[in-house]
Amino acid sequence: MAGALPRSPLAPERFPELPEIDGVTFAATAAGVRYTGRKDVMLAVCAPGTAVAGVFTKSATRAAPVLDCQDKIGRNSQAGAAILVNAGNANAFTGRNGTDAVQALVTATSQATSLPEDRVFTASTGVIGEPLAHDRITAHLADLVANQASDAIADAAAAIMTTDTYAKGAAQTVVIDGAAVRIAGIAKGSGMIAPDMATMLVYIFTDALIEQGALQDLTSSICDRTFNCITVDSDTSTSDSLLAAATGASGVDVAENTDFADALHTVMLDLAHQVVRDGEGATKFVEIAVTGCTDNTAAKTHGLSIANSPLVKTAIAGEDPNWGRVVMAIGKSGAPADRDTLSIWFGDVLVAENGWVSPSYREEDAATHMKGDHIHIRVDCGMGDGHATVWTCDLTNGYIDINADYRS
């Protein structure tokens, strides 16, 4: 990118206060992978006994780090774990060079941290198709290990950004059987956002005690209701990865505990929403609720069809309540729909019902809703009990400007 991007108008006021997670430390450094004058590599180190779960892109052109992490998830180990992430280069579509770069990073990190190689997880994000200068990263590993700190998660969040305009973090503390269990997460993502797994890059840490299989099931399930329900531009990244690490340091067993599951869902949904709010060029956050479908899958299909429609998204950018474009998006989705049972709302304004414009509809009422920065669209298909909610943003000239200039 040619110069820093202006902060998203939908961004939170500041990076949140995240609790320290017992058993996890962080460090970040400026390795010059692509950027100058900013930190672009982070290393997180987790204590022995940490369970690690992962969810990854289903792209057929997955990056080398993704393939390596997928191979390692689920292996039983009482050793600690390390997560090494660089920004600026995705190490994707780089053939044998990509595999060799991952191995070089894994070997060097293993040696620097005294952890087994199969407990070293790497990720890369940035430009596709350019060899990763992994030596720039390995040259800083000794310092990254030496500078590990339990309160440096904000530095880690900033180091993994690419076209992000702000670092993203979220946290929850839940009391279970009288003891506090803490969760803290960071994420990066702004463009190439239409997850088919989890999202962009996401790292979640907790001191909860939970075995790997249960953590994997819980993480995967929540992904389907959070990160798999967001879209910025309909494009699925080659590098999407989510890792969840549970150190067990609290001693609180959270297996099948609904309070912990709810807290983890809150963290993951918060991060997913922050990714949408930082959508490239975004000026409006959009929630699309679809009800009355034949099943939940159909509802989600309709919702994402609306959310991914350039015509819907540009109408939102222009503050135009063009409900005909919503009708179009439902009709093309491929999921069951009936024109004559369809109802549509913009905010609290009933726009259409029973396959026709509502007799009570006044366009100026819907136009007023469209002027806000948080847009609600609701659709009821009138065919059953299926429902889903998805989130997106508008599509503006800013998106074109950012992506036309991405590699310069």
PDB file of N, CA and C in Angstrom, residues 89-145:
ATOM      1  N   ASN A  89       3.412 -10.676   3.388  1.00  0.00           N
ATOM      2  CA  ASN A  89       3.617 -11.717   2.377  1.00  0.00           C
ATOM      3  C   ASN A  89       2.851 -12.951   2.820  1.00  0.00           C
ATOM      4  N   ALA A  90       1.965 -13.458   1.947  1.00  0.00           N
ATOM      5  CA  ALA A  90       1.086 -14.568   2.307  1.00  0.00           C
ATOM      6  C   ALA A  90       1.750 -15.935   2.181  1.00  0.00           C
ATOM      7  N   ASN A  91       2.922 -16.002   1.578  1.00  0.00           N
ATOM      8  CA  ASN A  91       3.570 -17.291   1.316  1.00  0.00           C
ATOM      9  C   ASN A  91       2.574 -18.273   0.701  1.00  0.00           C
ATOM     10  N   ALA A  92       1.807 -17.773  -0.261  1.00  0.00           N
ATOM     11  CA  ALA A  92       0.788 -18.570  -0.943  1.00  0.00           C
ATOM     12  C   ALA A  92       1.094 -18.599  -2.434  1.00  0.00           C
ATOM     13  N   PHE A  93       0.812 -19.731  -3.072  1.00  0.00           N
ATOM     14  CA  PHE A  93       1.072 -19.922  -4.491  1.00  0.00           C
ATOM     15  C   PHE A  93       2.557 -19.686  -4.789  1.00  0.00           C
ATOM     16  N   THR A  94       3.392 -20.267  -3.924  1.00  0.00           N
ATOM     17  CA  THR A  94       4.842 -20.122  -4.071  1.00  0.00           C
ATOM     18  C   THR A  94       5.533 -21.479  -4.215  1.00  0.00           C
ATOM     19  N   GLY A  95       4.749 -22.535  -4.452  1.00  0.00           N
ATOM     20  CA  GLY A  95       5.306 -23.848  -4.753  1.00  0.00           C
ATOM     21  C   GLY A  95       6.246 -24.380  -3.682  1.00  0.00           C
ATOM     22  N   ARG A  96       7.325 -25.014  -4.126  1.00  0.00           N
ATOM     23  CA  ARG A  96       8.296 -25.587  -3.195  1.00  0.00           C
ATOM     24  C   ARG A  96       8.930 -24.507  -2.315  1.00  0.00           C
ATOM     25  N   ASN A  97       9.075 -23.301  -2.864  1.00  0.00           N
ATOM     26  CA  ASN A  97       9.613 -22.206  -2.055  1.00  0.00           C
ATOM     27  C   ASN A  97       8.776 -21.979  -0.803  1.00  0.00           C
ATOM     28  N   GLY A  98       7.454 -22.079  -0.943  1.00  0.00           N
ATOM     29  CA  GLY A  98       6.570 -21.879   0.195  1.00  0.00           C
ATOM     30  C   GLY A  98       6.747 -22.940   1.252  1.00  0.00           C
ATOM     31  N   THR A  99       6.816 -24.197   0.811  1.00  0.00           N
ATOM     32  CA  THR A  99       7.015 -25.298   1.757  1.00  0.00           C
ATOM     33  C   THR A  99       8.354 -25.173   2.463  1.00  0.00           C
ATOM     34  N   ASP A 100       9.380 -24.833   1.716  1.00  0.00           N
ATOM     35  CA  ASP A 100      10.712 -24.684   2.305  1.00  0.00           C
ATOM     36  C   ASP A 100      10.750 -23.529   3.306  1.00  0.00           C
ATOM     37  N   ALA A 101      10.038 -22.443   2.982  1.00  0.00           N
ATOM     38  CA  ALA A 101      10.004 -21.302   3.894  1.00  0.00           C
ATOM     39  C   ALA A 101       9.334 -21.668   5.211  1.00  0.00           C
ATOM     40  N   VAL A 102       8.224 -22.401   5.137  1.00  0.00           N
ATOM     41  CA  VAL A 102       7.545 -22.842   6.353  1.00  0.00           C
ATOM     42  C   VAL A 102       8.467 -23.719   7.187  1.00  0.00           C
ATOM     43  N   GLN A 103       9.136 -24.659   6.540  1.00  0.00           N
ATOM     44  CA  GLN A 103      10.018 -25.553   7.284  1.00  0.00           C
ATOM     45  C   GLN A 103      11.165 -24.780   7.944  1.00  0.00           C
ATOM     46  N   ALA A 104      11.698 -23.798   7.239  1.00  0.00           N
ATOM     47  CA  ALA A 104      12.777 -22.991   7.812  1.00  0.00           C
ATOM     48  C   ALA A 104      12.285 -22.232   9.043  1.00  0.00           C
ATOM     49  N   LEU A 105      11.085 -21.678   8.967  1.00  0.00           N
ATOM     50  CA  LEU A 105      10.530 -20.945  10.101  1.00  0.00           C
ATOM     51  C   LEU A 105      10.228 -21.878  11.265  1.00  0.00           C
ATOM     52  N   VAL A 106       9.661 -23.039  10.964  1.00  0.00           N
ATOM     53  CA  VAL A 106       9.327 -24.001  12.012  1.00  0.00           C
ATOM     54  C   VAL A 106      10.596 -24.489  12.714  1.00  0.00           C
ATOM     55  N   THR A 107      11.596 -24.849  11.937  1.00  0.00           N
ATOM     56  CA  THR A 107      12.845 -25.355  12.524  1.00  0.00           C
ATOM     57  C   THR A 107      13.509 -24.300  13.400  1.00  0.00           C
ATOM     58  N   ALA A 108      13.592 -23.081  12.893  1.00  0.00           N
ATOM     59  CA  ALA A 108      14.241 -22.017  13.656  1.00  0.00           C
ATOM     60  C   ALA A 108      13.457 -21.678  14.926  1.00  0.00           C
ATOM     61  N   THR A 109      12.132 -21.671  14.836  1.00  0.00           N
ATOM     62  CA  THR A 109      11.313 -21.383  16.015  1.00  0.00           C
ATOM     63  C   THR A 109      11.417 -22.503  17.034  1.00  0.00           C
ATOM     64  N   SER A 110      11.436 -23.731  16.558  1.00  0.00           N
ATOM     65  CA  SER A 110      11.604 -24.874  17.448  1.00  0.00           C
ATOM     66  C   SER A 110      12.911 -24.777  18.221  1.00  0.00           C
ATOM     67  N   GLN A 111      13.966 -24.441  17.527  1.00  0.00           N
ATOM     68  CA  GLN A 111      15.266 -24.318  18.181  1.00  0.00           C
ATOM     69  C   GLN A 111      15.299 -23.157  19.164  1.00  0.00           C
ATOM     70  N   ALA A 112      14.669 -22.044  18.797  1.00  0.00           N
ATOM     71  CA  ALA A 112      14.708 -20.858  19.647  1.00  0.00           C
ATOM     72  C   ALA A 112      13.864 -21.009  20.901  1.00  0.00           C
ATOM     73  N   THR A 113      12.784 -21.805  20.809  1.00  0.00           N
ATOM     74  CA  THR A 113      11.865 -21.958  21.939  1.00  0.00           C
ATOM     75  C   THR A 113      12.010 -23.282  22.673  1.00  0.00           C
ATOM     76  N   SER A 114      12.823 -24.195  22.124  1.00  0.00           N
ATOM     77  CA  SER A 114      12.981 -25.558  22.674  1.00  0.00           C
ATOM     78  C   SER A 114      11.660 -26.324  22.667  1.00  0.00           C
ATOM     79  N   LEU A 115      10.840 -26.054  21.659  1.00  0.00           N
ATOM     80  CA  LEU A 115       9.582 -26.773  21.481  1.00  0.00           C
ATOM     81  C   LEU A 115       9.702 -27.736  20.312  1.00  0.00           C
ATOM     82  N   PRO A 116       8.947 -28.849  20.336  1.00  0.00           N
ATOM     83  CA  PRO A 116       8.955 -29.761  19.186  1.00  0.00           C
ATOM     84  C   PRO A 116       8.440 -29.064  17.938  1.00  0.00           C
ATOM     85  N   GLU A 117       8.924 -29.465  16.780  1.00  0.00           N
ATOM     86  CA  GLU A 117       8.496 -28.834  15.537  1.00  0.00           C
ATOM     87  C   GLU A 117       7.007 -28.987  15.296  1.00  0.00           C
ATOM     88  N   ASP A 118       6.418 -30.095  15.752  1.00  0.00           N
ATOM     89  CA  ASP A 118       4.986 -30.269  15.495  1.00  0.00           C
ATOM     90  C   ASP A 118       4.114 -29.457  16.459  1.00  0.00           C
ATOM     91  N   ARG A 119       4.764 -28.641  17.308  1.00  0.00           N
ATOM     92  CA  ARG A 119       4.027 -27.713  18.163  1.00  0.00           C
ATOM     93  C   ARG A 119       4.312 -26.257  17.778  1.00  0.00           C
ATOM     94  N   VAL A 120       4.874 -26.075  16.611  1.00  0.00           N
ATOM     95  CA  VAL A 120       5.113 -24.738  16.077  1.00  0.00           C
ATOM     96  C   VAL A 120       4.139 -24.498  14.930  1.00  0.00           C
ATOM     97  N   PHE A 121       3.292 -23.478  15.063  1.00  0.00           N
ATOM     98  CA  PHE A 121       2.271 -23.150  14.071  1.00  0.00           C
ATOM     99  C   PHE A 121       2.613 -21.796  13.460  1.00  0.00           C
ATOM    100  N   THR A 122       2.673 -21.748  12.139  1.00  0.00           N
ATOM    101  CA  THR A 122       3.001 -20.490  11.468  1.00  0.00           C
ATOM    102  C   THR A 122       1.836 -20.022  10.603  1.00  0.00           C
ATOM    103  N   ALA A 123       1.828 -18.729  10.324  1.00  0.00           N
ATOM    104  CA  ALA A 123       0.840 -18.147   9.417  1.00  0.00           C
ATOM    105  C   ALA A 123       1.465 -16.945   8.742  1.00  0.00           C
ATOM    106  N   SER A 124       1.036 -16.703   7.526  1.00  0.00           N
ATOM    107  CA  SER A 124       1.528 -15.561   6.756  1.00  0.00           C
ATOM    108  C   SER A 124       0.348 -14.894   6.080  1.00  0.00           C
ATOM    109  N   THR A 125       0.386 -13.566   5.991  1.00  0.00           N
ATOM    110  CA  THR A 125      -0.709 -12.833   5.375  1.00  0.00           C
ATOM    111  C   THR A 125      -0.155 -11.657   4.586  1.00  0.00           C
ATOM    112  N   GLY A 126      -0.740 -11.390   3.429  1.00  0.00           N
ATOM    113  CA  GLY A 126      -0.267 -10.300   2.585  1.00  0.00           C
ATOM    114  C   GLY A 126      -0.371 -10.660   1.123  1.00  0.00           C
ATOM    115  N   VAL A 127       0.617 -10.257   0.356  1.00  0.00           N
ATOM    116  CA  VAL A 127       0.608 -10.460  -1.088  1.00  0.00           C
ATOM    117  C   VAL A 127       0.784 -11.937  -1.444  1.00  0.00           C
ATOM    118  N   ILE A 128       0.014 -12.419  -2.413  1.00  0.00           N
ATOM    119  CA  ILE A 128       0.083 -13.796  -2.897  1.00  0.00           C
ATOM    120  C   ILE A 128       1.071 -13.883  -4.062  1.00  0.00           C
ATOM    121  N   GLY A 129       1.814 -14.989  -4.129  1.00  0.00           N
ATOM    122  CA  GLY A 129       2.626 -15.285  -5.311  1.00  0.00           C
ATOM    123  C   GLY A 129       4.044 -14.762  -5.279  1.00  0.00           C
ATOM    124  N   GLU A 130       4.474 -14.242  -4.141  1.00  0.00           N
ATOM    125  CA  GLU A 130       5.847 -13.772  -4.015  1.00  0.00           C
ATOM    126  C   GLU A 130       6.561 -14.606  -2.953  1.00  0.00           C
ATOM    127  N   PRO A 131       7.780 -15.094  -3.231  1.00  0.00           N
ATOM    128  CA  PRO A 131       8.517 -15.893  -2.239  1.00  0.00           C
ATOM    129  C   PRO A 131       8.695 -15.118  -0.932  1.00  0.00           C
ATOM    130  N   LEU A 132       8.554 -15.815   0.171  1.00  0.00           N
ATOM    131  CA  LEU A 132       8.705 -15.210   1.484  1.00  0.00           C
ATOM    132  C   LEU A 132      10.178 -15.164   1.880  1.00  0.00           C
ATOM    133  N   ALA A 133      10.652 -13.988   2.218  1.00  0.00           N
ATOM    134  CA  ALA A 133      12.049 -13.837   2.686  1.00  0.00           C
ATOM    135  C   ALA A 133      12.112 -14.274   4.145  1.00  0.00           C
ATOM    136  N   HIS A 134      12.064 -15.584   4.347  1.00  0.00           N
ATOM    137  CA  HIS A 134      11.957 -16.115   5.708  1.00  0.00           C
ATOM    138  C   HIS A 134      13.174 -15.790   6.568  1.00  0.00           C
ATOM    139  N   ASP A 135      14.322 -15.552   5.918  1.00  0.00           N
ATOM    140  CA  ASP A 135      15.519 -15.229   6.690  1.00  0.00           C
ATOM    141  C   ASP A 135      15.369 -13.902   7.432  1.00  0.00           C
ATOM    142  N   ARG A 136      14.550 -12.999   6.918  1.00  0.00           N
ATOM    143  CA  ARG A 136      14.314 -11.743   7.628  1.00  0.00           C
ATOM    144  C   ARG A 136      13.579 -11.987   8.938  1.00  0.00           C
ATOM    145  N   ILE A 137      12.787 -13.050   8.965  1.00  0.00           N
ATOM    146  CA  ILE A 137      12.040 -13.389  10.173  1.00  0.00           C
ATOM    147  C   ILE A 137      12.917 -14.174  11.145  1.00  0.00           C
ATOM    148  N   THR A 138      13.602 -15.179  10.644  1.00  0.00           N
ATOM    149  CA  THR A 138      14.428 -16.006  11.537  1.00  0.00           C
ATOM    150  C   THR A 138      15.532 -15.188  12.187  1.00  0.00           C
ATOM    151  N   ALA A 139      15.969 -14.121  11.529  1.00  0.00           N
ATOM    152  CA  ALA A 139      17.014 -13.284  12.112  1.00  0.00           C
ATOM    153  C   ALA A 139      16.558 -12.602  13.394  1.00  0.00           C
ATOM    154  N   HIS A 140      15.243 -12.526  13.607  1.00  0.00           N
ATOM    155  CA  HIS A 140      14.703 -11.833  14.785  1.00  0.00           C
ATOM    156  C   HIS A 140      14.168 -12.792  15.845  1.00  0.00           C
ATOM    157  N   LEU A 141      14.282 -14.089  15.623  1.00  0.00           N
ATOM    158  CA  LEU A 141      13.662 -15.030  16.547  1.00  0.00           C
ATOM    159  C   LEU A 141      14.254 -14.976  17.940  1.00  0.00           C
ATOM    160  N   ALA A 142      15.558 -14.816  18.047  1.00  0.00           N
ATOM    161  CA  ALA A 142      16.177 -14.757  19.371  1.00  0.00           C
ATOM    162  C   ALA A 142      15.612 -13.587  20.171  1.00  0.00           C
ATOM    163  N   ASP A 143      15.456 -12.439  19.521  1.00  0.00           N
ATOM    164  CA  ASP A 143      14.893 -11.276  20.206  1.00  0.00           C
ATOM    165  C   ASP A 143      13.419 -11.496  20.548  1.00  0.00           C
ATOM    166  N   LEU A 144      12.684 -12.134  19.641  1.00  0.00           N
ATOM    167  CA  LEU A 144      11.277 -12.401  19.919  1.00  0.00           C
ATOM    168  C   LEU A 144      11.108 -13.299  21.142  1.00  0.00           C
ATOM    169  N   VAL A 145      11.985 -14.275  21.285  1.00  0.00           N
ATOM    170  CA  VAL A 145      11.923 -15.162  22.448  1.00  0.00           C
ATOM    171  C   VAL A 145      12.356 -14.422  23.708  1.00  0.00           C
TER     172      VAL A 145
END
